[in-house]
XYZ file of C-alpha atoms in Angstrom:
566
model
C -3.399 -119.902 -93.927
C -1.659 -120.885 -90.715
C -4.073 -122.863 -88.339
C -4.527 -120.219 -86.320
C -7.089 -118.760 -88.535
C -6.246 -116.318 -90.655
C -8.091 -115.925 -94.021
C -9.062 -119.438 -95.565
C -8.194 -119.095 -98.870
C -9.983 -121.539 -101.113
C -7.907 -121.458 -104.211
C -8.010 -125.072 -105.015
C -11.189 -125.702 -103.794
C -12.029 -129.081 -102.238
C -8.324 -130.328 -102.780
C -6.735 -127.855 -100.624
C -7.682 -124.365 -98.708
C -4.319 -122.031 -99.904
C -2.280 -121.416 -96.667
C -0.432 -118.625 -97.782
C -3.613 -118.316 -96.015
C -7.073 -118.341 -94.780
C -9.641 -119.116 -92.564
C -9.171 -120.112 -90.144
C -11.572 -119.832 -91.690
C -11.770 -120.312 -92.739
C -10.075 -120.500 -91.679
C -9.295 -121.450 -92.167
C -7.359 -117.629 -93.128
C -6.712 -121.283 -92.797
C -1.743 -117.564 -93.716
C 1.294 -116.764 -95.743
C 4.306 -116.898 -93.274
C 4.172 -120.657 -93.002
C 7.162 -122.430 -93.198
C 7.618 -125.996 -95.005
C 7.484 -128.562 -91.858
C 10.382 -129.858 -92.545
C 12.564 -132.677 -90.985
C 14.590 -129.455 -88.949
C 12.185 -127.011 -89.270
C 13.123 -123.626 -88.008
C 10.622 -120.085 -87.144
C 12.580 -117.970 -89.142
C 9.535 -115.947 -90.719
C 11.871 -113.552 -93.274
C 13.023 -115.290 -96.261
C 15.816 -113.013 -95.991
C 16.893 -114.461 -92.958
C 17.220 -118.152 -94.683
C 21.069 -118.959 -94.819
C 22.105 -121.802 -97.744
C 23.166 -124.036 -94.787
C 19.619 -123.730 -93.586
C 18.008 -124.458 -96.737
C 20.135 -127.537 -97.197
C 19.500 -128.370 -93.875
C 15.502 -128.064 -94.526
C 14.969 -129.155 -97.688
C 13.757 -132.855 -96.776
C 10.566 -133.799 -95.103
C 9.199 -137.029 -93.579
C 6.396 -139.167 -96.220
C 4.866 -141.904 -94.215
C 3.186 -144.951 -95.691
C 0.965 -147.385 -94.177
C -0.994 -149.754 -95.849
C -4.203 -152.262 -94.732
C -7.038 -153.914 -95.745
C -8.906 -151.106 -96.611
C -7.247 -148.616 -97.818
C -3.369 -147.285 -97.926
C -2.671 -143.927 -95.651
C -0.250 -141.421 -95.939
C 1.337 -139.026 -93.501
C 3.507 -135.674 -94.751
C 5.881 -133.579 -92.615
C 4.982 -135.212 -89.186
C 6.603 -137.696 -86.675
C 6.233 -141.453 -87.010
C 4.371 -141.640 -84.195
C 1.838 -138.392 -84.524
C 1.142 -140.244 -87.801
C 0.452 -143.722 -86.233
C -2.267 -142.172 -84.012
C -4.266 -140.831 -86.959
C -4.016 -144.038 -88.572
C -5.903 -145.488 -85.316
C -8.035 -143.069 -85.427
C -8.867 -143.464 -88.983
C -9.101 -147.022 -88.746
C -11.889 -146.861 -85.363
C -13.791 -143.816 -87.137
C -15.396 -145.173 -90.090
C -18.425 -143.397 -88.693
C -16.968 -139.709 -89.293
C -15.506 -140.997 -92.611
C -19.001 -141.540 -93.827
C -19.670 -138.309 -93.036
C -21.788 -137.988 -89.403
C -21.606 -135.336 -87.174
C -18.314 -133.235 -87.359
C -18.731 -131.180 -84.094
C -18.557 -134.836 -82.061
C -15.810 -135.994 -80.279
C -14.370 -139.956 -81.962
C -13.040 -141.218 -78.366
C -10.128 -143.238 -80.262
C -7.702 -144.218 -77.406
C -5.501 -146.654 -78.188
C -2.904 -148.571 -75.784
C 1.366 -147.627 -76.278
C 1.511 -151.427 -77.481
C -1.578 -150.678 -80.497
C 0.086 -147.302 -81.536
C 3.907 -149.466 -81.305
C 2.380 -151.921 -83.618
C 1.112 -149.363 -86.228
C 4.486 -148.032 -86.084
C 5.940 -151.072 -87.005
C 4.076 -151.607 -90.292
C 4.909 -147.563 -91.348
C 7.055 -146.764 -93.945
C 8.734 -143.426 -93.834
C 11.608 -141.620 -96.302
C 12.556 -138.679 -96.251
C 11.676 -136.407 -99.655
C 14.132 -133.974 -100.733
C 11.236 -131.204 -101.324
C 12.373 -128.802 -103.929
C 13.725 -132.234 -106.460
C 10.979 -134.261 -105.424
C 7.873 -132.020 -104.991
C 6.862 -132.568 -108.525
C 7.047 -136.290 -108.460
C 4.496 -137.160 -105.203
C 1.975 -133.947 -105.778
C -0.604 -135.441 -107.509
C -0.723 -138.595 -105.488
C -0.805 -136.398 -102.281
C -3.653 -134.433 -103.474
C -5.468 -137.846 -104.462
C -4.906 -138.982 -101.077
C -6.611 -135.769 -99.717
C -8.905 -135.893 -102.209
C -10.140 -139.522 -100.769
C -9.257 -138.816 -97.274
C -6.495 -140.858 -96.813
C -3.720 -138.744 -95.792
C -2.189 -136.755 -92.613
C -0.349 -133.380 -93.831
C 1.361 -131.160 -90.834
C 0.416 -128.111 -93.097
C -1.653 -128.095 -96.190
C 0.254 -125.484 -97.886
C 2.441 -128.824 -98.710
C 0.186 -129.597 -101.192
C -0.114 -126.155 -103.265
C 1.896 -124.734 -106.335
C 1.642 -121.422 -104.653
C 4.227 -122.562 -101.636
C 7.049 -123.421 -104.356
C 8.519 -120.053 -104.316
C 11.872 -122.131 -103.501
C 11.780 -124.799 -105.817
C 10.885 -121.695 -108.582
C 14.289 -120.440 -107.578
C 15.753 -123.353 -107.697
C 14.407 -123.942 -111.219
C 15.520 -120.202 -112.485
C 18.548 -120.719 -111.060
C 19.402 -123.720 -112.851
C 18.244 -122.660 -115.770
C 20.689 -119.154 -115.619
C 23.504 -121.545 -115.068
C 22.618 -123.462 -118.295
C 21.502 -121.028 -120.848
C 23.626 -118.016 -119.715
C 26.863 -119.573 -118.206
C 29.357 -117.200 -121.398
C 27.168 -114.363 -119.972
C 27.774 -114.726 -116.559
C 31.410 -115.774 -117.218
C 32.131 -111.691 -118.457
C 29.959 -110.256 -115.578
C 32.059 -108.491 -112.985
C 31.058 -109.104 -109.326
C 28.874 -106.162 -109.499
C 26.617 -106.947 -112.462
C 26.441 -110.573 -110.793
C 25.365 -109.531 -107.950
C 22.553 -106.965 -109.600
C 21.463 -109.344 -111.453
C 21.428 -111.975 -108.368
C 18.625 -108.962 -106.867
C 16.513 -108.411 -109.721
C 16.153 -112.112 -109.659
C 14.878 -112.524 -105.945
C 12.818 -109.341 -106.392
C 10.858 -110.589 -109.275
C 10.605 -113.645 -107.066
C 9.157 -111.875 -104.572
C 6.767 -110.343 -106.986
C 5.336 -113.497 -108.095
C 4.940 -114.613 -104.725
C 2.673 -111.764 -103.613
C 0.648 -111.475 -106.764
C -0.432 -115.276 -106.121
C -0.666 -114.898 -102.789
C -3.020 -111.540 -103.305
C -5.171 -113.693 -106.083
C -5.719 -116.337 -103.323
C -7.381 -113.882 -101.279
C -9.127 -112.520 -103.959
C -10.661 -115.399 -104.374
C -11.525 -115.956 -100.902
C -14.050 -112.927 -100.914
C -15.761 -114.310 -104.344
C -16.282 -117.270 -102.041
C -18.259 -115.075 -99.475
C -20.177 -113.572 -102.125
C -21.245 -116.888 -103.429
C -21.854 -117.575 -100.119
C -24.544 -114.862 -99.823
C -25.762 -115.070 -103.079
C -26.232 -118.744 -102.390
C -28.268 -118.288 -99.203
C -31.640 -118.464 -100.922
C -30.856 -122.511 -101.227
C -30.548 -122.751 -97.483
C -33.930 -121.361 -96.005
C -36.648 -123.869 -94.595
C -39.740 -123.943 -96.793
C -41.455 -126.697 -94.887
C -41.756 -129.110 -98.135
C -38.127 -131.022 -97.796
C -39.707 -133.756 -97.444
C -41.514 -133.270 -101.142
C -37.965 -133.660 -103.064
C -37.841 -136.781 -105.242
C -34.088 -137.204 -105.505
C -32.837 -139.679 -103.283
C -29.327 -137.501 -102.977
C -30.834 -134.221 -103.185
C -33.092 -135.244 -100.074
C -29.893 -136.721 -98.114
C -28.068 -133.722 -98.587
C -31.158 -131.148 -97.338
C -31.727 -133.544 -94.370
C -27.781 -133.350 -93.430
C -27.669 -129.238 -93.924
C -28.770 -126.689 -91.514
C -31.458 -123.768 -92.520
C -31.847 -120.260 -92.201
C -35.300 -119.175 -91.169
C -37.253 -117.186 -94.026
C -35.764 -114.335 -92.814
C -32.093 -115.767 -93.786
C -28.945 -114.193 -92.076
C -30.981 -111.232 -90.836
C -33.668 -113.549 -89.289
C -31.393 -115.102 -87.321
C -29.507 -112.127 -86.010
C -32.738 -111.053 -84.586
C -33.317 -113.702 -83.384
C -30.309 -114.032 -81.308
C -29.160 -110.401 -81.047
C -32.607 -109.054 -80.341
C -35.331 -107.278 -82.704
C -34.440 -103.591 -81.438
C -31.437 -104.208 -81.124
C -30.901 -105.044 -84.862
C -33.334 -102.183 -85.979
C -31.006 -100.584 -84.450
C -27.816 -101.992 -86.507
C -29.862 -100.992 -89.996
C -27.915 -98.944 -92.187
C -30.543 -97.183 -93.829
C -31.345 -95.929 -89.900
C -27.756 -95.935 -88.559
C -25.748 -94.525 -91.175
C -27.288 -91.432 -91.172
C -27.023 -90.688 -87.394
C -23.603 -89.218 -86.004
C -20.421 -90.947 -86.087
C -20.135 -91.433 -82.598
C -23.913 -93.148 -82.008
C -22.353 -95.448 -85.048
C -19.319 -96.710 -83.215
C -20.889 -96.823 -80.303
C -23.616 -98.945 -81.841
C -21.026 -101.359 -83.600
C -18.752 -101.764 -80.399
C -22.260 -103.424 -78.654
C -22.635 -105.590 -81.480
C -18.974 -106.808 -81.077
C -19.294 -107.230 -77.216
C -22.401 -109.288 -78.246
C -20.384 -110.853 -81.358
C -17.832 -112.267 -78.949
C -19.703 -113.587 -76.762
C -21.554 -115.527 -79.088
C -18.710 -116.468 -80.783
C -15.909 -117.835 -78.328
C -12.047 -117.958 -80.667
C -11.549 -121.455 -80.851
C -7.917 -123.004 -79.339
C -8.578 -126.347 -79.342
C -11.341 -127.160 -77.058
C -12.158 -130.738 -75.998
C -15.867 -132.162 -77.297
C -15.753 -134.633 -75.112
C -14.603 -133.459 -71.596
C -14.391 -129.852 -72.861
C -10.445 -129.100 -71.612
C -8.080 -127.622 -73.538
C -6.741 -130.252 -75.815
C -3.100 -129.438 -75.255
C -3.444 -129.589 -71.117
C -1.389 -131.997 -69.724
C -3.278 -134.680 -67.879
C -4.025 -133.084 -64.056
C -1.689 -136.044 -62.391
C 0.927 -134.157 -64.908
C 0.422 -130.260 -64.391
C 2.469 -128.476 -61.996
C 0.824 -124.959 -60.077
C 1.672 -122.713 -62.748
C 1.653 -124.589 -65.507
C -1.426 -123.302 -67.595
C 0.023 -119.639 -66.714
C 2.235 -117.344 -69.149
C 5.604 -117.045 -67.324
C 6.098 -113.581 -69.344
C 2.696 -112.222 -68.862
C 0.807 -113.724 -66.335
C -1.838 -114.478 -68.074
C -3.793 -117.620 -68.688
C -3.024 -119.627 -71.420
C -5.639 -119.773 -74.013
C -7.235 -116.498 -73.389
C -8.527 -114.885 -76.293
C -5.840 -112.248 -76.404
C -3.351 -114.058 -78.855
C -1.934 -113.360 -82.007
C -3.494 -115.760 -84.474
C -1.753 -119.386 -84.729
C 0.742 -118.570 -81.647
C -1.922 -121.546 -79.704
C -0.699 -124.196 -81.854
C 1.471 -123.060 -84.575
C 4.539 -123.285 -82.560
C 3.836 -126.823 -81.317
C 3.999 -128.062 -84.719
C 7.319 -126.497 -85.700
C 8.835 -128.242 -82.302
C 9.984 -131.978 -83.112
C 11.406 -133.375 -85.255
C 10.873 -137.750 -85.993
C 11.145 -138.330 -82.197
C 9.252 -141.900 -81.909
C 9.116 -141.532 -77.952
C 7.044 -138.446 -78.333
C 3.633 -138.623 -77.093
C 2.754 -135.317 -75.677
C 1.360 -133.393 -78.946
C -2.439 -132.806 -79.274
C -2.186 -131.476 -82.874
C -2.364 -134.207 -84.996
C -2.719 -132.513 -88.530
C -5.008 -131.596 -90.974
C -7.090 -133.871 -93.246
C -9.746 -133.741 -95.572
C -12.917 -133.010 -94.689
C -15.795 -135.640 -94.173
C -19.072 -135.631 -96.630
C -21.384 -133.561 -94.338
C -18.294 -131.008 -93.295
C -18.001 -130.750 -97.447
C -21.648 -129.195 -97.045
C -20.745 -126.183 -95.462
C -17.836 -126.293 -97.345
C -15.039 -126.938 -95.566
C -11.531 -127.407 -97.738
C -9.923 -129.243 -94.052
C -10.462 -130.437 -90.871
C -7.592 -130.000 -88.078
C -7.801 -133.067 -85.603
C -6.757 -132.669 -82.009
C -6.094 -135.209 -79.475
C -7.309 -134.355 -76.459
C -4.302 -135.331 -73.538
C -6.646 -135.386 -70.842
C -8.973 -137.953 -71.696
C -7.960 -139.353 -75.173
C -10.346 -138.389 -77.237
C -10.353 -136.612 -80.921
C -12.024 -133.494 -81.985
C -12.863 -132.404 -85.454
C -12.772 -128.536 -86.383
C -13.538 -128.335 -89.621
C -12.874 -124.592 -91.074
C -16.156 -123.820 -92.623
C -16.652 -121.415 -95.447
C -20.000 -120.452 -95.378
C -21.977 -118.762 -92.770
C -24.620 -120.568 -92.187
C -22.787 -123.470 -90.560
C -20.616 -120.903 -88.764
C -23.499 -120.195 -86.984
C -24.776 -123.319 -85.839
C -21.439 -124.660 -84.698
C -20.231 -121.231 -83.175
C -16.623 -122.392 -83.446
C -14.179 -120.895 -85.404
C -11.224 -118.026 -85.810
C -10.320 -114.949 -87.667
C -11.073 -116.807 -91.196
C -14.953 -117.430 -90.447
C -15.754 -115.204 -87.607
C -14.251 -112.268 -90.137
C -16.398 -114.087 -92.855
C -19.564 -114.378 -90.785
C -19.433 -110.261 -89.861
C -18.957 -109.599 -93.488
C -21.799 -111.530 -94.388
C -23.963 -110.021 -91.166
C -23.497 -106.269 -92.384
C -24.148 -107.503 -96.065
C -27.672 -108.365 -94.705
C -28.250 -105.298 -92.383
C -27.629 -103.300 -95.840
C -24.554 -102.231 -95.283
C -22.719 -102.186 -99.376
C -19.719 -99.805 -98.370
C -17.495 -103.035 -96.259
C -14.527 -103.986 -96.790
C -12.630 -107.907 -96.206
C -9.211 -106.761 -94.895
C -6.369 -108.938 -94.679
C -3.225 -108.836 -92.553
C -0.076 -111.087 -94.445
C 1.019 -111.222 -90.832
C -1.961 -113.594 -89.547
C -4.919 -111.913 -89.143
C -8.316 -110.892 -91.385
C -11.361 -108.109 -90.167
C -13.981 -105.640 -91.662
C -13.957 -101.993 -92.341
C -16.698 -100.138 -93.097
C -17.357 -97.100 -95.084
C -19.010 -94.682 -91.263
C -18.758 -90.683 -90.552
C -21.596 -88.546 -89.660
C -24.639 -88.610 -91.918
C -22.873 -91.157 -94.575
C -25.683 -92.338 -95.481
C -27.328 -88.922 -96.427
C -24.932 -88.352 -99.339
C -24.588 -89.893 -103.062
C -23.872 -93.167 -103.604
C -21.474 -92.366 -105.462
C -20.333 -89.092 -102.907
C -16.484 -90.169 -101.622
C -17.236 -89.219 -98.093
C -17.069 -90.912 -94.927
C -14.343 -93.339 -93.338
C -13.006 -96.675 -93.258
C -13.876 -98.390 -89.792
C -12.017 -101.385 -88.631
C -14.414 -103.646 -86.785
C -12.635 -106.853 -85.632
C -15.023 -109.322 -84.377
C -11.969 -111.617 -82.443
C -11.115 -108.860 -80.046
C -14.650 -106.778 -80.501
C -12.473 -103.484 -81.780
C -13.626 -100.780 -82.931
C -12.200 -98.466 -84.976
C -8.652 -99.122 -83.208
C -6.118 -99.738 -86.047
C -2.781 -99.721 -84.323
C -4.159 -102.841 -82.385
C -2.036 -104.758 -84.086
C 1.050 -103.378 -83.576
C 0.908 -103.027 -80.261
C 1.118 -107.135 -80.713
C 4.894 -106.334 -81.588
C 3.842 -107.538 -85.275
C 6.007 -106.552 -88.332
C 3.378 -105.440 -90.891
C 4.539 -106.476 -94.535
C 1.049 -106.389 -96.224
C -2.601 -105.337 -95.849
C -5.122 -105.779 -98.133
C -9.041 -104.476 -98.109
C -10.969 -106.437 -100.789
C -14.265 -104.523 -101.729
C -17.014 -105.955 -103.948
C -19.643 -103.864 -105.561
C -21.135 -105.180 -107.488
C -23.852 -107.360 -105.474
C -25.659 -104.299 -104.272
C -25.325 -102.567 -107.431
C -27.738 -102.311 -110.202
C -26.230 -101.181 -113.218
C -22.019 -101.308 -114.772
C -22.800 -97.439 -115.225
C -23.023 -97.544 -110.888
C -20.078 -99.310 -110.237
C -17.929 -97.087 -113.162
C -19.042 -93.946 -111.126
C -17.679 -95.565 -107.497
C -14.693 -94.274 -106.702
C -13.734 -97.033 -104.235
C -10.954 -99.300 -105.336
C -11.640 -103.299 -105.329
C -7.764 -104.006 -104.260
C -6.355 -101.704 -102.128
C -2.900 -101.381 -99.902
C -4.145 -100.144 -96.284
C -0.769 -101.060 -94.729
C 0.088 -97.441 -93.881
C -3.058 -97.331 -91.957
C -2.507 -99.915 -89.687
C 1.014 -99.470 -88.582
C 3.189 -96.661 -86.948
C 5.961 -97.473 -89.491
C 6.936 -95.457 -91.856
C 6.680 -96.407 -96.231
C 10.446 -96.803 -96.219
C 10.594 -99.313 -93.427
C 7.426 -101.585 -95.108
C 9.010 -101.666 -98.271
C 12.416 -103.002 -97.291
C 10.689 -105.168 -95.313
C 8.638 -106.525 -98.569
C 11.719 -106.697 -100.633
C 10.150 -105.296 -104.027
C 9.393 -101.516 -104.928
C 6.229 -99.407 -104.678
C 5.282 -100.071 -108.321
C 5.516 -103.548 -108.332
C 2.905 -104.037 -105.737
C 0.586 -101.731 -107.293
C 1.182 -103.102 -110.527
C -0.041 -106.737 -109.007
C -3.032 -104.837 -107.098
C -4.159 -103.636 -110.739
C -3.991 -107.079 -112.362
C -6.058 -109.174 -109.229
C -8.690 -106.100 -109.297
C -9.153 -106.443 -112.911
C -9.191 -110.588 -112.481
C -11.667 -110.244 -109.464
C -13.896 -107.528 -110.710
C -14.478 -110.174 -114.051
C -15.425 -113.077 -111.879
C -17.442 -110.817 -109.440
C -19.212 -109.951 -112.580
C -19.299 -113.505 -113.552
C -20.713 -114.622 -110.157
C -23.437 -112.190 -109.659
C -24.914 -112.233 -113.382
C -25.351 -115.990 -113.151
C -27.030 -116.592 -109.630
């Protein structure tokens, strides 16, 4: 997930949200274009653009050490002195360590002379990534684990971004065991056999990439199927565990009503009668998109994108001091347009900031500081990180921890693609809506579809009729697909992830649907044409659906799994 919010994968849990994507949330979506930050890191996006001077040129990144009284810290893929100011920071915030309030702002200013002494006592190599990975990963993830390290991108700590050191591995290994062989190939067979290798490469890549975000959506349905735990009853104070109390006190609740309660209560009563599918779904087509494009004006409203907004003097975290800007500094040369408006592509806020520098000590202009792991009561709404922002205005830190489950999406009304993508899944789940769709963009981006066309819900439940709606809650669109790439966006993959099976009643049901769980929707989203989106993904037709058909079949068992035991 890149941290501007695509889907927030959670493969590995509370160790590490998968990058490769997601969340943003979250999300956070949290996606699979991120590069290594590397000591020289580049924005080449295509693999196939990587030269073998550039890979030797990127294969090292910075590991900082710094150790105190209390604990020892670690810093990965950053400069010395972006590192040194979390280190302040952690040392002045015990506070947030313990687990208070994420959404407040840690004022942690420190003078140039504190942040020079830090520096001082850091110790920083560089680690040759592919030869070394294997050697500092579990440490790393301890560190995360107890909150004691800095990473520039999380994907740093996940098998899933080794898709070079895999190569490197294979390509040893062919040298080894097959060296005669490759002695009697010709040029020809070499260089066949050179393809077939970076193909099945590819392969491997995209099946784990596609699991990830398989996962993801069994996280949102064990976020809804969890929401029972999370409604006030009156009687919290009647619990006698000590912990169990602590951690009731610390969460937020949903009315009785749940997730539908509280849309009415913020969206209106008529107006989510309104919304209902058993009422809406069986009016036209038109009164249904015109319906759902209200909600998403209202949606987006309520739910501002989040850049990197200050909590304590509520500026833009990046801004320049005012004794520093110039006229047209917070203006888009290209487009005229304010900087920070929601009409980015996902990550372009911040994502190029942190590809920028390199270990340039003097350096004291970045607001991005990194990701860590989340604090106790961020854990609640489970969170996998937190990104930390200094604010250049006035100093202080903010938290934005990319929640995973809806409930605190809603109370914090911060987040990007990943939750806000999460949250409208989970809001048409509760308006009875079973025919949606989680769709995923490989190029940065998640949304909804769902299943609309005139009198849909009229017809069998089993009846393929109807049409898959994009609804994306970031830029409230509706039913515009070719949004996207009228961003200038190179489509490689998109995904829709369906799951039947909550809303279902019997196996015999979900046997009868004819709707697939996995299913490529690239072609649907993009004016290119089939040839020009699979040289662009580097591996035939088949393979891909041959990875769609094993994730379906892994999903669909721990759907099955998930919704049998709850």
């Amino acid at each position: 997930e890149r941290r501007g919010g695509g889907a927030s994968t959670s493969a590995m849990s509370a160790v590490v949200t998968t990058e490769e994507s997601s969340a943003s949330s979250s999300t956070d979506i949290e996606s699979n274009n991120n590069n290594l930050q590397e000591v020289g890191c580049n924005n080449n996006n295509s693999p196939e653009d990587d030269t073998e001077d550039d890979d030797a040129q990127n294969k090292f990144i910075l590991m900082h050490t710094y150790n105190c009284t209390t604990a020892s810290l670690m810093g990965l893929g950053m400069p010395t002195r972006q590192f040194a100011t979390w280190v302040r920071y952690y040392l002045s915030s015990s506070s947030i360590r313990n687990g208070t309030s994420p959404s407040s702002a840690a004022n942690a200013s420190a003078t140039a002379g504190e942040i020079q002494d830090i520096m001082n006592d850091v110790s920083t190599q560089q680690v040759h990534w592919e030869n070394d990975w294997e050697n500092h990963v579990m440490t790393l993830r301890q560190y995360w684990k107890d909150g004691t390290l800095l990473c520039e991108h999380t994907n740093l700590l996940n098998d899933r971004g080794g898709m070079s050191r895999i190569k490197q591995k294979r390509k040893q290994e062919m040298e080894q065991g097959s060296k005669a062989a490759s002695n009697q190939m010709n040029g020809s067979d070499a260089e066949e056999m050179k393809d077939e290798e970076e193909q099945q490469l590819k392969y491997e890549h995209f099946r784990n990439i596609l699991g990830s975000y398989a996962d993801r959506l069994v996280n949102i349905v064990e976020d809804e199927l969890s929401d029972s735990n999370f409604i006030h009853h009156g009687d919290d104070d009647k619990f006698t565990n000590k912990t169990e109390t602590i951690s009731k006190l610390m969460s937020p609740r949903w009315t009785r009503l749940g997730l539908r309660g509280w849309i009415e209560n913020e969206y209106g009563v008529e107006n989510t009668r309104a919304l209902l599918a058993s009422g809406l779904l069986v009016k036209s087509e038109k009164e249904q998109l015109e319906t759902f494009q209200l909600f998403l004006d209202w949606f987006r409203g309520k739910f501002p994108y989040f850049h990197d907004t200050c909590d304590a003097c509520g500026a833009s975290c990046k801004d320049a001091p005012l004794s520093e800007l110039h006229d047209d500094d917070n203006v888009d040369s290209a487009s005229g347009e304010m900087i920070g408006s929601n009409n980015v592509q996902e990550g372009s806020d911040v994502e190029a900031e942190s590809c920028q520098h390199e270990d340039d000590e003097d350096n004291d202009e970045f607001s991005f500081v990194g990701y860590i792991g989340p604090s106790e009561g961020e854990q609640l709404g489970n969170a996998s990180r937190t990104e930390l922002y200094r604010c250049r205005s006035c100093s202080a830190f903010t938290r934005f921890p990319r929640y995973n489950k809806a409930l605190w999406v809603t109370q914090t009304r911060r987040g990007r693609c990943g939750e806000y993508s999460m949250l409208l899944y989970r809001m048409l789940r509760s308006l009875g809506y079973d025919k949606i769709r989680w769709v995923v963009d490989w190029a940065d981006h998640v949304w909804v579809e769902v299943l609309l066309g005139d009198n849909v819900g009229g017809k069998s439940a089993t009846e393929e009729i109807g049409r898959w709606v994009h609804l994306d809650p970031c830029e409230a669109a509706v039913d515009n697909p070719l949004l996207y790439s009228s961003w200038g966006k190179n489509q490689t993959y998109l995904m829709a992830f369906y799951d039947p099976y909550v809303r279902m009643t019997s196996t015999r049901d979900r046997k009868d649907s004819k709707i697939q769980l996995v299913e490529d929707v690239t072609l649907r989203y993009t004016n290119d044409e089939i040839d020009v989106i699979t040289e662009r993904r580097g591996i035939p037709e088949q393979s891909v659906a041959e990875a769609i058909k094993e994730v379906s079949y892994k999903m669909a068992t721990v759907l099955k799994k998930v919704v049998t035991s709850s």
